[in-house]
Short mmCIF file of C-alpha atoms and ligand atoms in Angstrom, two decimals:
data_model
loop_
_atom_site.label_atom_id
_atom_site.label_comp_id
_atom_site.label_asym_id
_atom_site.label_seq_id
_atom_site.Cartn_x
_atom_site.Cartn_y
_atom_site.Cartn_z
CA UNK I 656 97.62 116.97 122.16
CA UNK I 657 98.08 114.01 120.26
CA UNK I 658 100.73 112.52 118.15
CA UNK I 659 99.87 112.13 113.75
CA UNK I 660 102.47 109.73 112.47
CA UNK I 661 102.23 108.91 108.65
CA UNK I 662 104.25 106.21 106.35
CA UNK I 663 103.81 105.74 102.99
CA UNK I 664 102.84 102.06 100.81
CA UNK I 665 104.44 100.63 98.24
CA UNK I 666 104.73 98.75 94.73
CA UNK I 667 106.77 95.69 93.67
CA UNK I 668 108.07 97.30 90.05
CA UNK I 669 110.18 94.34 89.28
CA UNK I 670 110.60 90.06 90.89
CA UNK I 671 107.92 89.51 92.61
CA UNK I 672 107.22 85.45 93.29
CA UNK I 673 110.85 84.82 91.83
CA UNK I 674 112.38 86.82 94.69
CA UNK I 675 110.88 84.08 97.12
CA UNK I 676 113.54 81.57 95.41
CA UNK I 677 116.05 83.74 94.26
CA UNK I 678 116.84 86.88 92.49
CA UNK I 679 115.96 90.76 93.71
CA UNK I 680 112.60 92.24 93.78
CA UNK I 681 112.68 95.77 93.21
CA UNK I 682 110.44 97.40 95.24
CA UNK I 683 109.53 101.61 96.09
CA UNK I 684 107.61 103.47 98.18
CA UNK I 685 104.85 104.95 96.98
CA UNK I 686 102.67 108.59 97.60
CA UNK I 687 99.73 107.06 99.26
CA UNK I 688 100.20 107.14 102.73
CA UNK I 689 98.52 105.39 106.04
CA UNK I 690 97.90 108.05 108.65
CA UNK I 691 97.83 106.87 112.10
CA UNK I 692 96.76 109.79 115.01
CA UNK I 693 97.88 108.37 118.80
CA UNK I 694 96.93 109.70 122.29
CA UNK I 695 97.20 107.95 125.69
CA UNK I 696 94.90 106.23 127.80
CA UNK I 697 94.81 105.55 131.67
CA UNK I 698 93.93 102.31 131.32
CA UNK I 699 95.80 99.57 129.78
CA UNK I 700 93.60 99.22 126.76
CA UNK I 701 94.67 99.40 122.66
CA UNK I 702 91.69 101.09 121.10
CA UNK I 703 91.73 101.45 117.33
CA UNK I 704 89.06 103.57 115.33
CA UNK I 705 89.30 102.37 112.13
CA UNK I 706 85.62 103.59 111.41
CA UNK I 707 86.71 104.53 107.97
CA UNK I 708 87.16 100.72 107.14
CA UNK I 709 84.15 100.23 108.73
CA UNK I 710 84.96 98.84 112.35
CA UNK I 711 86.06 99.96 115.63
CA UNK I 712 86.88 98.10 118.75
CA UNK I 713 89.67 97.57 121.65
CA UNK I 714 92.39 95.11 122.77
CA UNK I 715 92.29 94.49 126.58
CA UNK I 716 94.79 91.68 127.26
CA UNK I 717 94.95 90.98 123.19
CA UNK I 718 91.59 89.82 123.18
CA UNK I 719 89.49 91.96 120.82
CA UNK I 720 86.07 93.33 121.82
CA UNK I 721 84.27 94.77 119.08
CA UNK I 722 82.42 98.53 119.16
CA UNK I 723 81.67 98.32 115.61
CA UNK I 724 81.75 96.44 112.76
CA UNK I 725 81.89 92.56 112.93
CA UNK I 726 83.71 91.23 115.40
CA UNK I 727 85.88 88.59 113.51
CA UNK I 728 87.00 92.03 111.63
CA UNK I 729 89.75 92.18 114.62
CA UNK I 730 91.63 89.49 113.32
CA UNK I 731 92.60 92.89 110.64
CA UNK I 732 93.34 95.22 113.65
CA UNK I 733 95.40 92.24 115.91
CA UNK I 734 98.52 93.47 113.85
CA UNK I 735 98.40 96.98 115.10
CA UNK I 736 97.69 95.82 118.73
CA UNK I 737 100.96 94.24 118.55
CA UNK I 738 102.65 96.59 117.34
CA UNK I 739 101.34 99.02 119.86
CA UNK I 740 102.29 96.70 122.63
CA UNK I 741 105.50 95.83 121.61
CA UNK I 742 106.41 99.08 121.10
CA UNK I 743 105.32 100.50 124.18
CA UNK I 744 107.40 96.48 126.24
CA UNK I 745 109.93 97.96 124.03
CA UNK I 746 109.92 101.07 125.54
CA UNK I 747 109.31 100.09 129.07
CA UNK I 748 106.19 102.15 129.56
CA UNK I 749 102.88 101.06 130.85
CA UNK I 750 100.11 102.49 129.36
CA UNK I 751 96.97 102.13 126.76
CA UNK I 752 96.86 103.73 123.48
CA UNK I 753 93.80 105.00 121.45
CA UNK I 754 95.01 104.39 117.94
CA UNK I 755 92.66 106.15 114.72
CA UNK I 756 94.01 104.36 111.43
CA UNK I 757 92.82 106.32 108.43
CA UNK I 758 94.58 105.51 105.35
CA UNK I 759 95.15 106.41 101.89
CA UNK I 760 96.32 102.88 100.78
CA UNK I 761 93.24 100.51 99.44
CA UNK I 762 93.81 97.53 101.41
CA UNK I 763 94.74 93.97 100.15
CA UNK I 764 95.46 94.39 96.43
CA UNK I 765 99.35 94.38 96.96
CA UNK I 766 100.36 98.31 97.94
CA UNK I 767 101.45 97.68 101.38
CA UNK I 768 98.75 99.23 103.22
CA UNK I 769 98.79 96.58 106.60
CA UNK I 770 102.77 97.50 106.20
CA UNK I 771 102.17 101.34 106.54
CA UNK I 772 99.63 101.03 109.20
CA UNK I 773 101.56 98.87 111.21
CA UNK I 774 104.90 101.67 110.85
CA UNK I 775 102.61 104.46 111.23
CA UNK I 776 101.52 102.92 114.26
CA UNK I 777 104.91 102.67 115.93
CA UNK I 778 106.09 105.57 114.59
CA UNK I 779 103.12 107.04 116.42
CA UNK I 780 102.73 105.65 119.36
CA UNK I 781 106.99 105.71 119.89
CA UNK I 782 106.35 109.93 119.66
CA UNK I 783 103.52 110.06 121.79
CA UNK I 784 106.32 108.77 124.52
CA UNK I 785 109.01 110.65 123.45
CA UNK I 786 111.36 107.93 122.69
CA UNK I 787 113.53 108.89 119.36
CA UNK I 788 113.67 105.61 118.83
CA UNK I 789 115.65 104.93 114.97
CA UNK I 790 114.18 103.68 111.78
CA UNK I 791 116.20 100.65 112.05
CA UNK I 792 114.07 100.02 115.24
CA UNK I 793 110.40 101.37 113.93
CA UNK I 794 111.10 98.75 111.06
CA UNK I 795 111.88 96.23 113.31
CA UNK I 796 108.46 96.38 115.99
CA UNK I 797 106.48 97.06 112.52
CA UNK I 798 107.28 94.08 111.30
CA UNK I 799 106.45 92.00 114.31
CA UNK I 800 103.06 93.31 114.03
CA UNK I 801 103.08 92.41 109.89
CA UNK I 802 104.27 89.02 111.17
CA UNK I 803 100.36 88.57 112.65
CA UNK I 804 99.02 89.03 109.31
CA UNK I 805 101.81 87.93 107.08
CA UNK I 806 103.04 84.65 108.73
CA UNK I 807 106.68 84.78 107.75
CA UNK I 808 106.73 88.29 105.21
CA UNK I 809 110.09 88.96 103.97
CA UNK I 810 110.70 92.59 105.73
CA UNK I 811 110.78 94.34 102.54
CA UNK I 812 107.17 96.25 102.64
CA UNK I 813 108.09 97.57 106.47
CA UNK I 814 111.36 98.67 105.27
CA UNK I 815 110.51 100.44 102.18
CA UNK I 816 107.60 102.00 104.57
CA UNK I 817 110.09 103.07 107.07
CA UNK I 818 112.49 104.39 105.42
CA UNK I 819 111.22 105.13 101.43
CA UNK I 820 112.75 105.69 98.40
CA UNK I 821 113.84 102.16 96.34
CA UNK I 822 115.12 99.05 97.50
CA UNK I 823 115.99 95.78 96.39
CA UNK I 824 115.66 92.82 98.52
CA UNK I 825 117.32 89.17 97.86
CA UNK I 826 117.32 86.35 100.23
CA UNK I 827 120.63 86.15 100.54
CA UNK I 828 121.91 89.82 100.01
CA UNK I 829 119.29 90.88 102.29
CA UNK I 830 117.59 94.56 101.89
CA UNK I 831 119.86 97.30 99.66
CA UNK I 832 118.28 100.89 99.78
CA UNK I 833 119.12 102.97 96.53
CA UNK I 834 119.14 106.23 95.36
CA UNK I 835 116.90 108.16 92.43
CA UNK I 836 117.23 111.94 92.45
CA UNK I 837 114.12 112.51 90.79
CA UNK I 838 110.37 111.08 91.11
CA UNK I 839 108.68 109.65 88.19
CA UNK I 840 105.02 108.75 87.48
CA UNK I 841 103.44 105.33 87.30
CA UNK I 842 99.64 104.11 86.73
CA UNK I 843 98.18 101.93 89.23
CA UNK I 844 94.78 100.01 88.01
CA UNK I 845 93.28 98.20 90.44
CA UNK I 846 90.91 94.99 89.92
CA UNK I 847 89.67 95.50 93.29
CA UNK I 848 89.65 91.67 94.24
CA UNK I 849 91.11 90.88 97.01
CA UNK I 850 93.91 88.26 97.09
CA UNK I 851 95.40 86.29 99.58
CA UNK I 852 100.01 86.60 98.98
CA UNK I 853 100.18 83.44 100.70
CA UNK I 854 97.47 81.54 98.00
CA UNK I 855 99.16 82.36 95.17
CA UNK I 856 102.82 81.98 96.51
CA UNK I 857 101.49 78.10 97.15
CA UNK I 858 100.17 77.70 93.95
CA UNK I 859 103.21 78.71 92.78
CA UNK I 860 105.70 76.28 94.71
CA UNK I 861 103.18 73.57 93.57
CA UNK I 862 103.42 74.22 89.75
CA UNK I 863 107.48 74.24 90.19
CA UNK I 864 107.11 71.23 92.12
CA UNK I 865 105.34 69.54 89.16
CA UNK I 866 107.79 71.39 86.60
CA UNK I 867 111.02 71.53 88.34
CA UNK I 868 113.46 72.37 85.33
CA UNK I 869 110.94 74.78 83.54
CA UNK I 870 109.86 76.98 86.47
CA UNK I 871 113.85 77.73 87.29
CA UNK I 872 114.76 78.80 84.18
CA UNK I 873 111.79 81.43 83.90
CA UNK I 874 112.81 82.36 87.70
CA UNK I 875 115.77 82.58 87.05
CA UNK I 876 114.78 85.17 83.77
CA UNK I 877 112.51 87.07 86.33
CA UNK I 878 115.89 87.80 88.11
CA UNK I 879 117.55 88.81 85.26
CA UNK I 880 114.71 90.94 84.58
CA UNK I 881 114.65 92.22 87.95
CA UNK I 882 118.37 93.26 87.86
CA UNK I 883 118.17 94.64 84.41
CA UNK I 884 115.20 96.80 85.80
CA UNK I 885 117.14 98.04 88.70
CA UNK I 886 119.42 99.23 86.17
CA UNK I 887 117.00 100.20 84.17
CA UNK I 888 115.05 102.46 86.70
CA UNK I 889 118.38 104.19 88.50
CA UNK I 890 119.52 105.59 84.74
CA UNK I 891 115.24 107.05 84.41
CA UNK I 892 115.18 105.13 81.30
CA UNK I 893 111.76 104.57 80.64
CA UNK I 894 111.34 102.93 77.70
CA UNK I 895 113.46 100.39 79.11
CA UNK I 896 111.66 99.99 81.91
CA UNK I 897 108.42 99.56 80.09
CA UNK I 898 109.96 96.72 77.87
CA UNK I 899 111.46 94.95 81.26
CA UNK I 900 107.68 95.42 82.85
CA UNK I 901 106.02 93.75 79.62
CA UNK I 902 108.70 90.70 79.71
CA UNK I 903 108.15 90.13 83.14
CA UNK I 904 104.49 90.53 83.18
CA UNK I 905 104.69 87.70 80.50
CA UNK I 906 106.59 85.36 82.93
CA UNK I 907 103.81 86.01 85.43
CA UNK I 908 101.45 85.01 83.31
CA UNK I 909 103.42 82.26 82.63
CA UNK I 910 103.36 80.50 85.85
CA UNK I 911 99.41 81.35 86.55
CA UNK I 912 99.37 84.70 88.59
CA UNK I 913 97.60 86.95 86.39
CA UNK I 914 93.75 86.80 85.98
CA UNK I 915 91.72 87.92 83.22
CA UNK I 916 90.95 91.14 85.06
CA UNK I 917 94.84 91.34 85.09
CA UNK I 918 95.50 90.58 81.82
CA UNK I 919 92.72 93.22 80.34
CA UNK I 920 94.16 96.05 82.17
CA UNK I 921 97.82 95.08 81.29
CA UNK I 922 96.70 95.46 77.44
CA UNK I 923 94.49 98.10 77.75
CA UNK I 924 96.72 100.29 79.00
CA UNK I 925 99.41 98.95 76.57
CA UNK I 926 96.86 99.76 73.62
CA UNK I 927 96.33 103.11 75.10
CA UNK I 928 100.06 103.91 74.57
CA UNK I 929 101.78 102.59 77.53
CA UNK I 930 104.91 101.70 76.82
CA UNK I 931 104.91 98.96 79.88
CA UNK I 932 102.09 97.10 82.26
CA UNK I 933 102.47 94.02 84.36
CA UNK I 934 100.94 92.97 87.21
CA UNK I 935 102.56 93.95 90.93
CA UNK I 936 102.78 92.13 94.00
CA UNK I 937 101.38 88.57 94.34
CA UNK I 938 98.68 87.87 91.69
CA UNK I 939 94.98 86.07 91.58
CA UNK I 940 93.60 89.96 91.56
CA UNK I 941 94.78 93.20 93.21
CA UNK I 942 96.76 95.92 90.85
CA UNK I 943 98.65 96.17 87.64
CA UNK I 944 100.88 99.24 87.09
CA UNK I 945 101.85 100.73 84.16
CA UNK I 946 104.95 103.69 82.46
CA UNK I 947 103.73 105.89 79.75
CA UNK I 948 104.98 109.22 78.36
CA UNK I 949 103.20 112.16 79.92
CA UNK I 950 101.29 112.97 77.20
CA UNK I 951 99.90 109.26 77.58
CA UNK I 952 98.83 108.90 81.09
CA UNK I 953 95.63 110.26 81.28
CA UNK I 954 94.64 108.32 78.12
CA UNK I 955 95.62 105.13 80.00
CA UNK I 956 94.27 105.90 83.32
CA UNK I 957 90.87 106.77 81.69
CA UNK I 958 90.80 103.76 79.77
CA UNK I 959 91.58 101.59 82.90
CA UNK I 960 88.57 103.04 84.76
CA UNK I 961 86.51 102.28 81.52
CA UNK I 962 86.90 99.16 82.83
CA UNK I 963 85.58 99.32 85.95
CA UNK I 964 89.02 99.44 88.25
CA UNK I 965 90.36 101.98 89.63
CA UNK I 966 93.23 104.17 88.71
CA UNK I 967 95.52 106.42 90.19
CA UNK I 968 98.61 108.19 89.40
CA UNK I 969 101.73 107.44 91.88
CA UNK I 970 104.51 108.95 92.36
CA UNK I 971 108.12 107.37 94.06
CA UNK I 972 108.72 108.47 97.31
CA UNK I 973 111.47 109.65 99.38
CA UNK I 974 109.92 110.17 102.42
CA UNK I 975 109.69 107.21 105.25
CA UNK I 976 107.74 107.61 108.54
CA UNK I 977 107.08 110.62 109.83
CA UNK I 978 105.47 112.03 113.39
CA UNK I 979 104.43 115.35 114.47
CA UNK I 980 102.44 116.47 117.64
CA UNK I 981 99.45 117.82 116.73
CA UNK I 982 96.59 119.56 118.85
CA UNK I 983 93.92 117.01 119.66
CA UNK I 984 90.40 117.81 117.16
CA UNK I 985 92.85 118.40 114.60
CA UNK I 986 92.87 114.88 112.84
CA UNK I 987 91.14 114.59 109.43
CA UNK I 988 88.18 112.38 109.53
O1 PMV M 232 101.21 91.31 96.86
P1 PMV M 232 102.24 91.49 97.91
O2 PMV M 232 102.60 92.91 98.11
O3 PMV M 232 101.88 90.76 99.16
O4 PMV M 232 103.61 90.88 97.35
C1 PMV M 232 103.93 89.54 97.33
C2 PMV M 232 105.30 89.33 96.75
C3 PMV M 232 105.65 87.86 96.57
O5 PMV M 232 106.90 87.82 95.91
C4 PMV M 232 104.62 87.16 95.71
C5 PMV M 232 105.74 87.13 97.89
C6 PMV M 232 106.93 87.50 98.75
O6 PMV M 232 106.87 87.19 99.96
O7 PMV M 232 107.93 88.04 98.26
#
């Protein structure tokens, strides 16, 4: 038997870069998900098989010792050998793990995908020893592991993967979870460039260090905007929504995150009857997302992969991590 622990990723809908001064971003969980399968080993090893990705290798006293792929590639899979380990210190068991990471979530362009592995992984590996440990907690050893890749992330993307739904997140107020009843549709185009968050989140202290006064009024509109979109979203008003995506999309542009990549997809899909686009998460590449009517979306999603990105229809989520034990030959591949 093994253990199949899932968690879903997520998309910043409203404050991103402002919310690292001040102001909520408003962030949900999203219907791609990160599938992690567990089982134990007798040694003391962390294996992870994420062929899929295209490498493979094992931790043995954190040092990572390639079986395929390139070996530098381990720097990706350090994150979920911590937070294997410190789940398992946590839990006061001695053991190895074998760990297969197969995910749903395309990696670096802003969804949360190292987020949901990292969950999925605790989630996974905190079944496979029976521990009921709480969400509180999963979020908690998930985030150490994010902490590897991230540096110092703000807890928001192992939160909303923990526990799903929406949630807003301000440096001061901390995390607030919220409630929607009902799911609603967005449009995800993705540039496919990678992007490093903490690039663009230094390019963007240096321009407000050059234009002090300027750069807090329009974060301090990106709040507003933000707040006015948490509204905006809890009431289902779309059109609303759409008009708070296009202002804040503007603001981003504004202080240098979009690219033209960005900035082609965000009109394209407004030309093809969108009623909002903006970019999400941190910039310099990655996705846009996008509202529309029903009768819209698959006009906008086909002209998004016209442009060669990719484009996929997400839906909010409610559901957070989840395990099940499942018998072993059982995984997907
Ligand atoms: O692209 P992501 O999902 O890494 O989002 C970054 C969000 C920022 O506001 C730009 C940075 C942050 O830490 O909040």
């Amino acid at each position: 038997m093994q253990v199949e622990a899932t968690a879903p990723g997520k998309m910043i809908l409203f404050g991103e870069h402002s919310v690292v001064y001040r102001g909520p971003a408003v962030v949900l969980a999203i219907d791609r998900r990160a599938r992690v399968y567990a089982s134990r080993r007798d040694d003391r090893k962390v294996y992870v098989d994420a062929d899929n990705l295209g490498f493979s290798g094992y931790f043995e006293d954190d040092v990572y010792h390639s079986v395929r792929g390139k070996a530098w590639r381990g720097r990706n899979l350090a994150a979920l050998n911590v937070a294997a380990k410190k789940t398992m210190d946590h839990l006061g068991v001695e053991s190895g793990v074998n760990l297969k990471v197969r995910s749903m979530i395309p990696i670096a362009v802003g969804l949360g995908s190292s987020a949901a592995i990292c969950v999925a992984t605790v989630g996974a590996v905190e079944r496979l020893f029976d521990a009921g440990l709480s969400k509180e907690e999963i979020s908690r050893l998930a985030f150490e592991g994010e902490t590897i890749i991230h540096g110092k992330p703000s807890g928001v993307d192992n939160t909303v993967s923990t526990f799903g739904g929406v949630l807003s997140y301000e440096r001061d107020a901390g995390i607030k979870h919220h409630k929607l009843d009902s799911s609603m549709p967005f449009i995800i185009g993705n540039t496919r460039k990678k992007r490093s968050t903490r690039k663009m989140v230094e390019s963007v202290a240096a321009l407000k260090e050059r234009n002090p006064a300027l750069m807090d009024s329009i974060i301090d509109s990106m709040g507003g905007i933000a707040g006015e979109g948490l509204d905006a979203l809890l009431a289902k008003d779309i059109r609303r929504i759409g008009d708070l995506m296009n202002m804040n999309h503007g603001l981003l542009s504004a202080i240098g995150v979009s690219t033209m990549k960005l900035e082609s997809l965000v009109h394209t899909a407004r030309q093809n009857g969108a009623l909002g686009a903006k970019l999400t998460g941190a910039g310099g590449g990655g996705c846009m997302i996008a509202v529309a009517e029903e009768e819209r979306m698959r006009a906008v999603e086909k002209a998004i992969r016209r442009r060669k990105s990719d484009s996929y229809r997400v839906q909010l989520t409610d559901r957070g991590v989840e395990s099940r034990w499942i018998e072993e030959g059982n995984a997907d591949s």
